[in-house]
Amino acid sequence: MSGGSRSDDVDTREAQGAQAGIVAPATRADSLDVPSHETAVIDETTIYLVLQRDTLATIAARFYGNAHAWKLIFDANRDQLSDPEQIEPGQMLKIPTKP
């Protein structure tokens, strides 16, 4: 796998943001006034837009400071995830509050 450039990351985020634009407004992560389209809070639930190189462990590390807390995110998203290894860029995952 070749290393991507910073420009590739920006292009990917823009493409994912455009893809998020076709989702119903109630579920769009980029429809709220947040610093980045990557996360939003809807009805007290944090929603995270999965980026290309994300894993549940990297997302858990970002939100909880502990990569081993990935199972909290997996359990909260069992309605759309059947395998913790299979998350896709553009998915919007619920991030439960830190226990």
PDB file of C-alpha atoms in Angstrom, residues 4-94:
ATOM      1  CA  GLY A   4      -0.922   9.048   0.396  1.00  0.00           C
ATOM      2  CA  SER A   5      -0.140  12.710   0.410  1.00  0.00           C
ATOM      3  CA  ARG A   6      -1.842  15.339   2.512  1.00  0.00           C
ATOM      4  CA  SER A   7      -3.546  16.516  -0.677  1.00  0.00           C
ATOM      5  CA  ASP A   8      -5.050  13.037  -1.122  1.00  0.00           C
ATOM      6  CA  ASP A   9      -6.495  13.210   2.404  1.00  0.00           C
ATOM      7  CA  VAL A  10      -8.095  16.583   1.668  1.00  0.00           C
ATOM      8  CA  ASP A  11      -9.519  15.300  -1.632  1.00  0.00           C
ATOM      9  CA  THR A  12     -10.895  12.229   0.141  1.00  0.00           C
ATOM     10  CA  ARG A  13     -12.542  14.328   2.835  1.00  0.00           C
ATOM     11  CA  GLU A  14     -14.103  16.608   0.218  1.00  0.00           C
ATOM     12  CA  ALA A  15     -15.430  13.603  -1.690  1.00  0.00           C
ATOM     13  CA  GLN A  16     -16.808  12.075   1.489  1.00  0.00           C
ATOM     14  CA  GLY A  17     -18.362  15.390   2.423  1.00  0.00           C
ATOM     15  CA  ALA A  18     -20.043  15.512  -0.977  1.00  0.00           C
ATOM     16  CA  GLN A  19     -21.276  11.945  -0.470  1.00  0.00           C
ATOM     17  CA  ALA A  20     -22.653  12.927   2.950  1.00  0.00           C
ATOM     18  CA  GLY A  21     -24.567  15.681   1.164  1.00  0.00           C
ATOM     19  CA  ILE A  22     -26.934  13.138  -0.388  1.00  0.00           C
ATOM     20  CA  VAL A  23     -27.944  11.720   3.002  1.00  0.00           C
ATOM     21  CA  ALA A  24     -31.190  12.907   4.578  1.00  0.00           C
ATOM     22  CA  PRO A  25     -30.604  16.187   6.476  1.00  0.00           C
ATOM     23  CA  ALA A  26     -31.483  14.628   9.836  1.00  0.00           C
ATOM     24  CA  THR A  27     -28.508  12.266   9.571  1.00  0.00           C
ATOM     25  CA  ARG A  28     -25.951  14.488   7.836  1.00  0.00           C
ATOM     26  CA  ALA A  29     -22.844  14.969   9.939  1.00  0.00           C
ATOM     27  CA  ASP A  30     -21.947  18.125   8.028  1.00  0.00           C
ATOM     28  CA  SER A  31     -25.319  19.825   8.419  1.00  0.00           C
ATOM     29  CA  LEU A  32     -24.601  21.231  11.871  1.00  0.00           C
ATOM     30  CA  ASP A  33     -22.360  24.061  12.962  1.00  0.00           C
ATOM     31  CA  VAL A  34     -19.313  21.996  13.977  1.00  0.00           C
ATOM     32  CA  PRO A  35     -15.589  22.683  13.475  1.00  0.00           C
ATOM     33  CA  SER A  36     -15.263  19.785  11.025  1.00  0.00           C
ATOM     34  CA  HIS A  37     -17.693  17.759   8.968  1.00  0.00           C
ATOM     35  CA  GLU A  38     -16.151  14.641  10.494  1.00  0.00           C
ATOM     36  CA  THR A  39     -18.217  14.802  13.688  1.00  0.00           C
ATOM     37  CA  ALA A  40     -21.553  16.200  14.768  1.00  0.00           C
ATOM     38  CA  VAL A  41     -23.873  15.923  17.736  1.00  0.00           C
ATOM     39  CA  ILE A  42     -27.452  14.999  16.904  1.00  0.00           C
ATOM     40  CA  ASP A  43     -29.930  14.517  19.748  1.00  0.00           C
ATOM     41  CA  GLU A  44     -27.043  14.186  22.219  1.00  0.00           C
ATOM     42  CA  THR A  45     -25.427  11.432  20.097  1.00  0.00           C
ATOM     43  CA  THR A  46     -22.033  12.053  18.538  1.00  0.00           C
ATOM     44  CA  ILE A  47     -21.926  11.020  14.883  1.00  0.00           C
ATOM     45  CA  TYR A  48     -18.567  10.388  13.212  1.00  0.00           C
ATOM     46  CA  LEU A  49     -17.984  10.292   9.458  1.00  0.00           C
ATOM     47  CA  VAL A  50     -15.543   7.433   8.761  1.00  0.00           C
ATOM     48  CA  LEU A  51     -12.486   8.465   6.770  1.00  0.00           C
ATOM     49  CA  GLN A  52     -10.414   6.292   4.459  1.00  0.00           C
ATOM     50  CA  ARG A  53      -7.792   4.992   6.911  1.00  0.00           C
ATOM     51  CA  ASP A  54     -10.018   4.778   9.990  1.00  0.00           C
ATOM     52  CA  THR A  55     -10.462   1.660  12.078  1.00  0.00           C
ATOM     53  CA  LEU A  56     -12.662   1.261  15.122  1.00  0.00           C
ATOM     54  CA  ALA A  57      -9.476   1.305  17.218  1.00  0.00           C
ATOM     55  CA  THR A  58      -8.269   4.635  15.771  1.00  0.00           C
ATOM     56  CA  ILE A  59     -11.710   6.151  16.244  1.00  0.00           C
ATOM     57  CA  ALA A  60     -11.831   4.880  19.844  1.00  0.00           C
ATOM     58  CA  ALA A  61      -8.387   6.339  20.501  1.00  0.00           C
ATOM     59  CA  ARG A  62      -9.556   9.693  19.141  1.00  0.00           C
ATOM     60  CA  PHE A  63     -12.740   9.874  21.215  1.00  0.00           C
ATOM     61  CA  TYR A  64     -11.816   7.913  24.351  1.00  0.00           C
ATOM     62  CA  GLY A  65      -8.027   8.088  24.438  1.00  0.00           C
ATOM     63  CA  ASN A  66      -7.985   4.277  24.404  1.00  0.00           C
ATOM     64  CA  ALA A  67      -7.886   2.184  21.227  1.00  0.00           C
ATOM     65  CA  HIS A  68      -9.037  -0.868  23.199  1.00  0.00           C
ATOM     66  CA  ALA A  69     -12.449   0.798  23.673  1.00  0.00           C
ATOM     67  CA  TRP A  70     -13.346   0.044  20.011  1.00  0.00           C
ATOM     68  CA  LYS A  71     -15.998  -2.459  21.133  1.00  0.00           C
ATOM     69  CA  LEU A  72     -18.128   0.378  22.565  1.00  0.00           C
ATOM     70  CA  ILE A  73     -18.379   1.867  19.077  1.00  0.00           C
ATOM     71  CA  PHE A  74     -18.959  -1.522  17.458  1.00  0.00           C
ATOM     72  CA  ASP A  75     -21.773  -2.371  19.891  1.00  0.00           C
ATOM     73  CA  ALA A  76     -23.441   1.012  19.337  1.00  0.00           C
ATOM     74  CA  ASN A  77     -23.438   0.442  15.568  1.00  0.00           C
ATOM     75  CA  ARG A  78     -24.472  -3.203  15.273  1.00  0.00           C
ATOM     76  CA  ASP A  79     -27.417  -2.022  13.162  1.00  0.00           C
ATOM     77  CA  GLN A  80     -24.942  -1.275  10.359  1.00  0.00           C
ATOM     78  CA  LEU A  81     -21.817  -3.257  11.303  1.00  0.00           C
ATOM     79  CA  SER A  82     -21.562  -7.039  11.416  1.00  0.00           C
ATOM     80  CA  ASP A  83     -17.760  -7.210  11.460  1.00  0.00           C
ATOM     81  CA  PRO A  84     -15.521  -4.784  13.385  1.00  0.00           C
ATOM     82  CA  GLU A  85     -12.912  -5.090  10.612  1.00  0.00           C
ATOM     83  CA  GLN A  86     -15.350  -3.912   7.935  1.00  0.00           C
ATOM     84  CA  ILE A  87     -15.990  -0.194   8.216  1.00  0.00           C
ATOM     85  CA  GLU A  88     -16.165   1.912   5.084  1.00  0.00           C
ATOM     86  CA  PRO A  89     -15.272   5.526   4.346  1.00  0.00           C
ATOM     87  CA  GLY A  90     -18.422   7.610   4.346  1.00  0.00           C
ATOM     88  CA  GLN A  91     -20.220   5.570   6.995  1.00  0.00           C
ATOM     89  CA  MET A  92     -21.668   7.593   9.835  1.00  0.00           C
ATOM     90  CA  LEU A  93     -21.045   5.880  13.152  1.00  0.00           C
ATOM     91  CA  LYS A  94     -22.643   6.645  16.491  1.00  0.00           C
TER      92      LYS A  94
END
